[in-house]
PDB file of C-alpha atoms and ligand atoms in Angstrom:
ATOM      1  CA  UNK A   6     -37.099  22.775  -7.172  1.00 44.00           C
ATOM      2  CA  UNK A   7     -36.153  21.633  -3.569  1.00 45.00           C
ATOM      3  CA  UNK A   8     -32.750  20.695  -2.219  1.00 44.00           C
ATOM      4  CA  UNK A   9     -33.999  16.977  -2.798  1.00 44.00           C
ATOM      5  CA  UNK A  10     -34.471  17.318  -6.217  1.00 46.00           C
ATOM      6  CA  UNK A  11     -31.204  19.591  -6.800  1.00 44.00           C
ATOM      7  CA  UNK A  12     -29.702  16.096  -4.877  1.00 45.00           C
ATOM      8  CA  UNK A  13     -31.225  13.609  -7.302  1.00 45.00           C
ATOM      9  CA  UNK A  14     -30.057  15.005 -10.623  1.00 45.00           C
ATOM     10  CA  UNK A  15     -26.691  16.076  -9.168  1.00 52.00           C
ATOM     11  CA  UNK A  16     -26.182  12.441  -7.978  1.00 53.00           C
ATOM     12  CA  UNK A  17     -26.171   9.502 -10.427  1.00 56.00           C
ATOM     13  CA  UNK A  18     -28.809   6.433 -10.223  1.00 63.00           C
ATOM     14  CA  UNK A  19     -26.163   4.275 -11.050  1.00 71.00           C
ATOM     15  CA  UNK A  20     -22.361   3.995 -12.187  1.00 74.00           C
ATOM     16  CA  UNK A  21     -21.475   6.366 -14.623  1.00 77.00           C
ATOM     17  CA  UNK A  22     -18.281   4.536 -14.669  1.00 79.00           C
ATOM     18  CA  UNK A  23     -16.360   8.157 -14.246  1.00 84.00           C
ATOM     19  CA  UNK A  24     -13.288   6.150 -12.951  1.00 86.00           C
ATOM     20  CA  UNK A  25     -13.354   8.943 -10.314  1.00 87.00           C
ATOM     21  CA  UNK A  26     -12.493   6.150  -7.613  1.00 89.00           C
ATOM     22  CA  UNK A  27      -9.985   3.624  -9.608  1.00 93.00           C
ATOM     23  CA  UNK A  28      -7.707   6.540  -9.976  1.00 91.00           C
ATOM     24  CA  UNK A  29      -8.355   7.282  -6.073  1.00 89.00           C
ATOM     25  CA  UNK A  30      -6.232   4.123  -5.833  1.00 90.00           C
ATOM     26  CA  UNK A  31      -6.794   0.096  -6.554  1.00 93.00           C
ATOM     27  CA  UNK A  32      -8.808  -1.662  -3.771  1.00 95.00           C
ATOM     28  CA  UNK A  33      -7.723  -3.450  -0.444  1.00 96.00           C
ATOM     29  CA  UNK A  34      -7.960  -6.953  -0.595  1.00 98.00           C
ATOM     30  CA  UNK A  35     -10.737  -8.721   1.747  1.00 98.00           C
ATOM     31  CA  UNK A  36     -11.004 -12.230   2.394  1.00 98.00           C
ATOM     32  CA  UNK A  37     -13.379 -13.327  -0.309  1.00 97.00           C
ATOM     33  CA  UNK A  38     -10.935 -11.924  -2.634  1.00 98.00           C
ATOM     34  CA  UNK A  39      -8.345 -14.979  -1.684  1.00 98.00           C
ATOM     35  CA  UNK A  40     -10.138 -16.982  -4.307  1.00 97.00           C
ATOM     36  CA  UNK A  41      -9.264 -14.381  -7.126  1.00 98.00           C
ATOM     37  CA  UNK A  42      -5.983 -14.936  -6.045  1.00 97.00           C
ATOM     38  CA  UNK A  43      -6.256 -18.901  -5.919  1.00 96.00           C
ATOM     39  CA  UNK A  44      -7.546 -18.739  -9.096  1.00 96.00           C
ATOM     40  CA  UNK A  45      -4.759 -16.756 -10.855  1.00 96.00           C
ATOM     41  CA  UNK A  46      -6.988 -13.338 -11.407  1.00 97.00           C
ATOM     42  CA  UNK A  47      -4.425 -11.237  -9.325  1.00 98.00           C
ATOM     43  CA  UNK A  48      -0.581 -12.135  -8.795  1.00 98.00           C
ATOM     44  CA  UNK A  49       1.403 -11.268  -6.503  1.00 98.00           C
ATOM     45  CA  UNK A  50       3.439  -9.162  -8.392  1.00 98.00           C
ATOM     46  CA  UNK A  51       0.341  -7.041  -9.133  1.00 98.00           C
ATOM     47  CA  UNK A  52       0.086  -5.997  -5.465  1.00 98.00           C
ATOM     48  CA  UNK A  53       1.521  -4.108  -2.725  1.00 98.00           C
ATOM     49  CA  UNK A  54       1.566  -4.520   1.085  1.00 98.00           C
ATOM     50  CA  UNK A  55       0.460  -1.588   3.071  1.00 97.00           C
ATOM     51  CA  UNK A  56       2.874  -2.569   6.601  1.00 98.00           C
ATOM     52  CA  UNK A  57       1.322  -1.926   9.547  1.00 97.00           C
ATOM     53  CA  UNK A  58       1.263   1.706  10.965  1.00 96.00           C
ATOM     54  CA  UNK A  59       2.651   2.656   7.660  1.00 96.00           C
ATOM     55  CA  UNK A  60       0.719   6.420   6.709  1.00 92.00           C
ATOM     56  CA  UNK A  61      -1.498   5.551   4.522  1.00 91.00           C
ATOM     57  CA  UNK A  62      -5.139   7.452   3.293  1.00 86.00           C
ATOM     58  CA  UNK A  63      -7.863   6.364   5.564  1.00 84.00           C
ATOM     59  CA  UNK A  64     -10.675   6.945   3.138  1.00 80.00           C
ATOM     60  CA  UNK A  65     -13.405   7.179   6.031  1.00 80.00           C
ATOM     61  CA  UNK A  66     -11.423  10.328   7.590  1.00 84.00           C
ATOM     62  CA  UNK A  67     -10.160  11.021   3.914  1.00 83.00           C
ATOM     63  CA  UNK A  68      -6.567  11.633   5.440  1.00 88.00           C
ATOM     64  CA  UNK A  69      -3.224  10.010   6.255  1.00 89.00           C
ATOM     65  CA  UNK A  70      -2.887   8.310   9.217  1.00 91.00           C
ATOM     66  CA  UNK A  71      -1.408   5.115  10.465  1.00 93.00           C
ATOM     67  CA  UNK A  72      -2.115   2.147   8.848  1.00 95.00           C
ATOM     68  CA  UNK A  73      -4.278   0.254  12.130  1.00 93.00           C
ATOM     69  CA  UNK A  74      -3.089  -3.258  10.347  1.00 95.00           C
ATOM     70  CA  UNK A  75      -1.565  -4.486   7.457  1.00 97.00           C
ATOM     71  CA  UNK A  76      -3.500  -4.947   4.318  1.00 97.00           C
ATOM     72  CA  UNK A  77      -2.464  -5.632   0.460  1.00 98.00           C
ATOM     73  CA  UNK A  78      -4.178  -4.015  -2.309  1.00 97.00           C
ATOM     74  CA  UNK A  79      -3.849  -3.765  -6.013  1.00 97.00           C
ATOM     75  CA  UNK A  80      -0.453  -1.583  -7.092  1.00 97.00           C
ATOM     76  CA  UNK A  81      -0.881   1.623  -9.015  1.00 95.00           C
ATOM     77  CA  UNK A  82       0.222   3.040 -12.441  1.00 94.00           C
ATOM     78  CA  UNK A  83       3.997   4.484 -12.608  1.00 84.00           C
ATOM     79  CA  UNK A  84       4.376   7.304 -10.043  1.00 81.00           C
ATOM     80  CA  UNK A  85       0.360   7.384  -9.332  1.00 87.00           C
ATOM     81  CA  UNK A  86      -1.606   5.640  -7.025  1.00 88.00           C
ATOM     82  CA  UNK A  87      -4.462   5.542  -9.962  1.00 94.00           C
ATOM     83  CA  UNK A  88      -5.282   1.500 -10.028  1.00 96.00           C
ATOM     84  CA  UNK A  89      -3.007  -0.449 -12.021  1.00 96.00           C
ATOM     85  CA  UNK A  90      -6.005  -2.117 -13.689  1.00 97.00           C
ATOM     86  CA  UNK A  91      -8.073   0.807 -15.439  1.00 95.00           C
ATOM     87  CA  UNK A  92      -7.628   1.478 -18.251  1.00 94.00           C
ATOM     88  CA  UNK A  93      -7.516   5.587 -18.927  1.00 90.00           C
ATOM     89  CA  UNK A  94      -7.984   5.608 -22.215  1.00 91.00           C
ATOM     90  CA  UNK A  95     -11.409   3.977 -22.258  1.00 90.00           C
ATOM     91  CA  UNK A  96     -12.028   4.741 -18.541  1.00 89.00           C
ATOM     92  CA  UNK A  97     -12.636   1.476 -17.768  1.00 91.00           C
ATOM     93  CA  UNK A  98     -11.744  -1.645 -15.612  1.00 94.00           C
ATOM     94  CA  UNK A  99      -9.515  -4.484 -17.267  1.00 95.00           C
ATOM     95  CA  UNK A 100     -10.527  -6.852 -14.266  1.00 96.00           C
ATOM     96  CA  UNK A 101     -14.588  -6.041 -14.309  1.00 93.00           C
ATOM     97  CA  UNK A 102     -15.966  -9.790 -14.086  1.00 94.00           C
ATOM     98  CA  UNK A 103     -13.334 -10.447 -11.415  1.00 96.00           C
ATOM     99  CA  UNK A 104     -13.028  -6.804  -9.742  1.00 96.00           C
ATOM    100  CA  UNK A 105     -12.172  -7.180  -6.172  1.00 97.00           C
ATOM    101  CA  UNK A 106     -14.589  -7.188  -3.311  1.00 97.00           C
ATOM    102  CA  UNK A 107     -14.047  -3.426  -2.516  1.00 95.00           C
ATOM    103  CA  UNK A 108     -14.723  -2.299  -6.356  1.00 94.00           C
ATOM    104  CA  UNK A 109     -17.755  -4.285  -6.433  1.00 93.00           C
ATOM    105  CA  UNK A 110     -19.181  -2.515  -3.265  1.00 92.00           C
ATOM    106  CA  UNK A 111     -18.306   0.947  -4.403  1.00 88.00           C
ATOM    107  CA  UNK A 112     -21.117   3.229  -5.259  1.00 84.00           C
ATOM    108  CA  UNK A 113     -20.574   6.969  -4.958  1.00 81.00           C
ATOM    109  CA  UNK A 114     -24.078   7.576  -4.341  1.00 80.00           C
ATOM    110  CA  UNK A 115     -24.156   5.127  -1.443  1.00 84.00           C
ATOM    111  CA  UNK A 116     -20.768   4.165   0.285  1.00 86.00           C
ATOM    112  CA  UNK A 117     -22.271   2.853   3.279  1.00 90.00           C
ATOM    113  CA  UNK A 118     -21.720  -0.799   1.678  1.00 90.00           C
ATOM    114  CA  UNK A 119     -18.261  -0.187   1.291  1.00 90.00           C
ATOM    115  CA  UNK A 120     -17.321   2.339   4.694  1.00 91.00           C
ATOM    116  CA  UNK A 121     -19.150  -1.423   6.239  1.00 92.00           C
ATOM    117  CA  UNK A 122     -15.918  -3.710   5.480  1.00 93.00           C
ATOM    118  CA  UNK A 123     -13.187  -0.887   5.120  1.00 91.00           C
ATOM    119  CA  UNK A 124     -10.465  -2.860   7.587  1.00 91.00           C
ATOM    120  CA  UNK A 125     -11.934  -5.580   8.130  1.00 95.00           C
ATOM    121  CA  UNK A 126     -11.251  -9.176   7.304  1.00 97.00           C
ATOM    122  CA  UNK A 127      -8.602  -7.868   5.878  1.00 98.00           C
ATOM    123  CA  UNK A 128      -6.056 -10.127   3.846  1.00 98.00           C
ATOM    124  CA  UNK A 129      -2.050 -10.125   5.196  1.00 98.00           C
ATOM    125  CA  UNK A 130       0.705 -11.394   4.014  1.00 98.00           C
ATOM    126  CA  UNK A 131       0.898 -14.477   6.567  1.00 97.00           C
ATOM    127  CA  UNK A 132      -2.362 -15.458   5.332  1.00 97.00           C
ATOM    128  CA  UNK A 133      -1.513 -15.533   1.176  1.00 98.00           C
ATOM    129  CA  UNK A 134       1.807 -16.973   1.747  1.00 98.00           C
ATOM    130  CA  UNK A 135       2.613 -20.628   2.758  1.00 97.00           C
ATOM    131  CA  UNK A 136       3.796 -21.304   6.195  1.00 96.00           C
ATOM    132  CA  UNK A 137       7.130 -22.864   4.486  1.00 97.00           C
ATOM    133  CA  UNK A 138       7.816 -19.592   2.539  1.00 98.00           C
ATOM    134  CA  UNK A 139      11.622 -19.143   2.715  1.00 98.00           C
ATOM    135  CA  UNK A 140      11.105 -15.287   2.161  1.00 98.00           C
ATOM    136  CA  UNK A 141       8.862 -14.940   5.527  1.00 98.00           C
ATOM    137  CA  UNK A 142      11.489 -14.729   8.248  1.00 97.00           C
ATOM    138  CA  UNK A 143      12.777 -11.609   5.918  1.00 98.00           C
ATOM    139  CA  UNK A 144       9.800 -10.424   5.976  1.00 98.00           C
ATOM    140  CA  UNK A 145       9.224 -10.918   9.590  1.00 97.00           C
ATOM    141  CA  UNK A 146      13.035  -9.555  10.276  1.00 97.00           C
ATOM    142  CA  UNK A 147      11.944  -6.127   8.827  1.00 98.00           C
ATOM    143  CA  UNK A 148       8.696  -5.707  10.708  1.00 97.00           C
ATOM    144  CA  UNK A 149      10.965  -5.755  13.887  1.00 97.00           C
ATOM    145  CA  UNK A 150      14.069  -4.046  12.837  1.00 96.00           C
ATOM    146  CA  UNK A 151      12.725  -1.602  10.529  1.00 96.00           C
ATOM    147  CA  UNK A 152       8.658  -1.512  11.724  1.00 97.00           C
ATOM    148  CA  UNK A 153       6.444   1.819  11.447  1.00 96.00           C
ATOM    149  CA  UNK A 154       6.145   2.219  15.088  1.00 94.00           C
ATOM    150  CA  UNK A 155       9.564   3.194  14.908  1.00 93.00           C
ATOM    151  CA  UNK A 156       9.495   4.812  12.226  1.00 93.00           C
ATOM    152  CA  UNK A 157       6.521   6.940  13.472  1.00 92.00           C
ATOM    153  CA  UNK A 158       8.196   7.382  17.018  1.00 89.00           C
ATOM    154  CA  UNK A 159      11.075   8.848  15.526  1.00 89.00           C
ATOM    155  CA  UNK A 160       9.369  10.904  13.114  1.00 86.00           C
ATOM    156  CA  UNK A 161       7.253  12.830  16.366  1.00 85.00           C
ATOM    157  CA  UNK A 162      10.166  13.093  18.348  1.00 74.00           C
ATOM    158  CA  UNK A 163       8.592  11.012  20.877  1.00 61.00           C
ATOM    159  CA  UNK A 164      11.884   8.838  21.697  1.00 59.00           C
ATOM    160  CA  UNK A 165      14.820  10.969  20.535  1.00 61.00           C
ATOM    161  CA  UNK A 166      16.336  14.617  20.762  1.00 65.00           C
ATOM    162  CA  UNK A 167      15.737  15.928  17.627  1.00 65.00           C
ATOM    163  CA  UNK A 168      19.638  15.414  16.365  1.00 64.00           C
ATOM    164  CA  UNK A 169      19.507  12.033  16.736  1.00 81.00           C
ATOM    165  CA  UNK A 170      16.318  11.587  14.362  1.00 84.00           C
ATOM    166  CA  UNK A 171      18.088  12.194  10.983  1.00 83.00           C
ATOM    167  CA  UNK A 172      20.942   9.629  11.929  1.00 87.00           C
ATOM    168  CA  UNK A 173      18.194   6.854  13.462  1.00 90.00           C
ATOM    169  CA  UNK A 174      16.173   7.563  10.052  1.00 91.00           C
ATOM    170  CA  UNK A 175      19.463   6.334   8.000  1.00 91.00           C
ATOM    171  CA  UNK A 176      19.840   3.324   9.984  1.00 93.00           C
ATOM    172  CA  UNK A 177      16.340   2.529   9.467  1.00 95.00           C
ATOM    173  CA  UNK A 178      16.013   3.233   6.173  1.00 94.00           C
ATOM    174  CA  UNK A 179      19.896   1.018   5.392  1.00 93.00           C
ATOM    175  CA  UNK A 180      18.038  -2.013   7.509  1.00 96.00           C
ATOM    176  CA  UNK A 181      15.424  -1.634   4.687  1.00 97.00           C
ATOM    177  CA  UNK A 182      17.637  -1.805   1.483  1.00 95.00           C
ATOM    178  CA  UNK A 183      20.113  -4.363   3.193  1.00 96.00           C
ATOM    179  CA  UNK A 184      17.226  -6.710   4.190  1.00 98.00           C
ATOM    180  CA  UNK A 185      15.358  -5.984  -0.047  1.00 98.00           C
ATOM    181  CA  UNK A 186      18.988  -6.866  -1.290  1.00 97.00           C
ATOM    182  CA  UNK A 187      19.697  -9.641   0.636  1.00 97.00           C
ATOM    183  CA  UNK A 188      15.840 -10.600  -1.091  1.00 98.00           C
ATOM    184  CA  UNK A 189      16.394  -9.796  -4.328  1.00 97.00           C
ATOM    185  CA  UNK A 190      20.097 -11.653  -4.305  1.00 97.00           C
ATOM    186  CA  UNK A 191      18.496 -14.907  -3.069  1.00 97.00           C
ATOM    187  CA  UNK A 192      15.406 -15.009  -4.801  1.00 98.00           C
ATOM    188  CA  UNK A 193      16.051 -13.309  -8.380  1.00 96.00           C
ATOM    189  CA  UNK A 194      13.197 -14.935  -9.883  1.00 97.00           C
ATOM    190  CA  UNK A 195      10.657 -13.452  -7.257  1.00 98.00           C
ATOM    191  CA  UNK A 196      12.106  -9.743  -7.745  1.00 97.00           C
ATOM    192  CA  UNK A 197       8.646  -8.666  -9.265  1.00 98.00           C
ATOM    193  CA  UNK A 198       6.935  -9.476  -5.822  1.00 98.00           C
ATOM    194  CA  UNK A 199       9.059  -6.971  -3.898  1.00 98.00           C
ATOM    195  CA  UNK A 200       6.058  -4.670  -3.117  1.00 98.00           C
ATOM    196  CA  UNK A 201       4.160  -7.146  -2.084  1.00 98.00           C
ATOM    197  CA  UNK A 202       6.342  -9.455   0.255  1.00 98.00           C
ATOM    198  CA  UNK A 203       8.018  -6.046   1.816  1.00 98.00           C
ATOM    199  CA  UNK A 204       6.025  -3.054   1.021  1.00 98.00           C
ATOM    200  CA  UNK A 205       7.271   0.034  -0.344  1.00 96.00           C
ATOM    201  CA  UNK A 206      10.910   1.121   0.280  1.00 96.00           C
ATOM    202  CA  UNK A 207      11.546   3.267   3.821  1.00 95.00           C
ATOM    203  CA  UNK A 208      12.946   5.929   1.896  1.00 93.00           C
ATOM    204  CA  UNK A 209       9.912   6.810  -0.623  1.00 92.00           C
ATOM    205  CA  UNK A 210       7.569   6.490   2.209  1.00 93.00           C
ATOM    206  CA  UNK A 211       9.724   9.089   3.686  1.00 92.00           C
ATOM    207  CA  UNK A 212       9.726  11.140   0.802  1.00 89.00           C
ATOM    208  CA  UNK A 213       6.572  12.703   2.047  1.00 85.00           C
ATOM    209  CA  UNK A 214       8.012  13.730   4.930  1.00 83.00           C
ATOM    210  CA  UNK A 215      10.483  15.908   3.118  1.00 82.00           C
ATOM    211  CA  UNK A 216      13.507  13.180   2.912  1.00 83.00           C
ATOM    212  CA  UNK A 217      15.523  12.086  -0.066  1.00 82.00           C
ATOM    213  CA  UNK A 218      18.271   9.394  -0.430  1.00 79.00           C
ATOM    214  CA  UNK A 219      21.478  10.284  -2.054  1.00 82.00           C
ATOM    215  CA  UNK A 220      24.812   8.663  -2.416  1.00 79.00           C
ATOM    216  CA  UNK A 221      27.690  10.096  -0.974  1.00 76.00           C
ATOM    217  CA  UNK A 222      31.528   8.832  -0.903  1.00 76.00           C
ATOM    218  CA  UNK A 223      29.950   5.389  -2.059  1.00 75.00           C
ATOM    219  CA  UNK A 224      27.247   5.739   1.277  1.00 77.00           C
ATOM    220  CA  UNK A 225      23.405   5.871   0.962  1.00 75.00           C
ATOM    221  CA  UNK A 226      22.554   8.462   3.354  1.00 79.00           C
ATOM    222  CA  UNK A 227      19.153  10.759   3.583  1.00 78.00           C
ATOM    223  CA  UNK A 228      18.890  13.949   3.453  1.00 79.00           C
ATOM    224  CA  UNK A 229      16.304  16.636   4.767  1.00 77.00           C
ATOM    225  CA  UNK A 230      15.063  18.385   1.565  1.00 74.00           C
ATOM    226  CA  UNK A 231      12.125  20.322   3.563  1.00 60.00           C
ATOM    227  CA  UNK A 232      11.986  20.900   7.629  1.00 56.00           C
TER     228      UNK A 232
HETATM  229  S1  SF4 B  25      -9.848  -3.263 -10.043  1.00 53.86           S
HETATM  230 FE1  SF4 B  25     -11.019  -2.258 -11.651  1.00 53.86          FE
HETATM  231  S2  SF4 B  25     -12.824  -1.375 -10.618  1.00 53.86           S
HETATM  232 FE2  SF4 B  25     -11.289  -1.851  -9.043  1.00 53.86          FE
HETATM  233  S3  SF4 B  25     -10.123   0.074  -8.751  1.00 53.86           S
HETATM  234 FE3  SF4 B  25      -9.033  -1.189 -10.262  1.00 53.86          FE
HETATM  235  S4  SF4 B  25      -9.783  -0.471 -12.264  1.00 53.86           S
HETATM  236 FE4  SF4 B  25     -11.236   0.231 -10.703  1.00 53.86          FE
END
């Protein structure tokens, strides 16, 4: 048997349906998927904004880097990133006839279709939203007082002595809540599309960095839990 051979029984002729990538994570949105959107397949609420520069997995390096623009894809399960949509106990899709873009290109034995669109034509939040959106200059007051490319700067040590991170890092990360609870008091009835209109909170992004937020004397301060 040649390494050929060994290749085509090892690798499938067509889906086996593992759910080997929907648990990788639910797709990124692409411009053809606006109409699944338009057409009320996917909500809002069912979807979360990656910001710009936020880390993120790059699934062409298969690491966590940067986020090189913003994109939205489908939310996860609880505390996973496993696709909000499949379902584990009969390792299957909930949305097949109106899967996203991405899921539809995704073949394990050939990626090339999908590694072809991966960031591009990319859907944002300025282009789902109308331009008379009362929440947008919220959203466009945290991209400048609480963007990644601060966030990132701070974290190498590229602006500040290292004392000063930890402190920076709190103001940051109080920007964040204040500008979500300022949201969330105006606009009760929208509270479900928090991840989508802001993203995920500064402080569990910075969990994986080795920070935690705690209360103390009535402040919400972070605290290093790992150097
Ligand atoms: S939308 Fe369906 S096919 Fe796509 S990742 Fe989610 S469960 Fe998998």
């Amino acid at each position: 048997m040649t390494c050929e051979d060994k290749d085509e029984l090892a690798a499938p002729a067509e889906c086996l349906r593992c759910g080997t990538c929907c648990r990788q994570g639910g797709p990124a949105l692409h411009s053809e998927d606006l109409q699944l959107i338009k057409k009320g397949a996917l909500s809002f609420t069912q979807l979360v904004t990656i910001r710009c520069n936020e880390p993120a997995h790059n699934p062409i390096q298969d690491k966590v880097l940067p986020s090189s623009s913003e994109f939205i894809k489908i939310k996860g399960q609880s505390n996973s990133w496993s696709c909000r949509f499949f379902d584990q106990v009969n390792n299957g899709c909930l949305i097949y006839r109106t899967r996203p873009l991405e899921c539809r290109l995704l073949f394990c034995r050939d990626t090339e279709p999908l590694t072809a669109i991966i960031g591009r034509d990319l859907l944002s939040r300025h282009k789902l939203l109308p331009e008379n959106d009362p929440v947008l200059p919220l959203i466009d007051r945290l991209e400048v007082e609480c963007s990644y490319r601060l966030v990132n700067n701070l974290l190498s040590g590229a602006d500040n002595s290292r004392d000063d991170i930890k402190e920076r890092l709190n103001d940051l990360v109080r920007k964040d809540l204040t500008i979500r609870d300022g949201f969330l008091r105006n606009f009760e009835n929208r509270r479900e599309e928090e991840l989508f209109l802001f993203g995920r909170p500064l402080f569990l992004v910075l969990a994986s960095y080795g920070f935690r937020l705690v209360e103390k004397d009535g402040a919400i301060t972070l605290e290093q839990t790992s150097p």
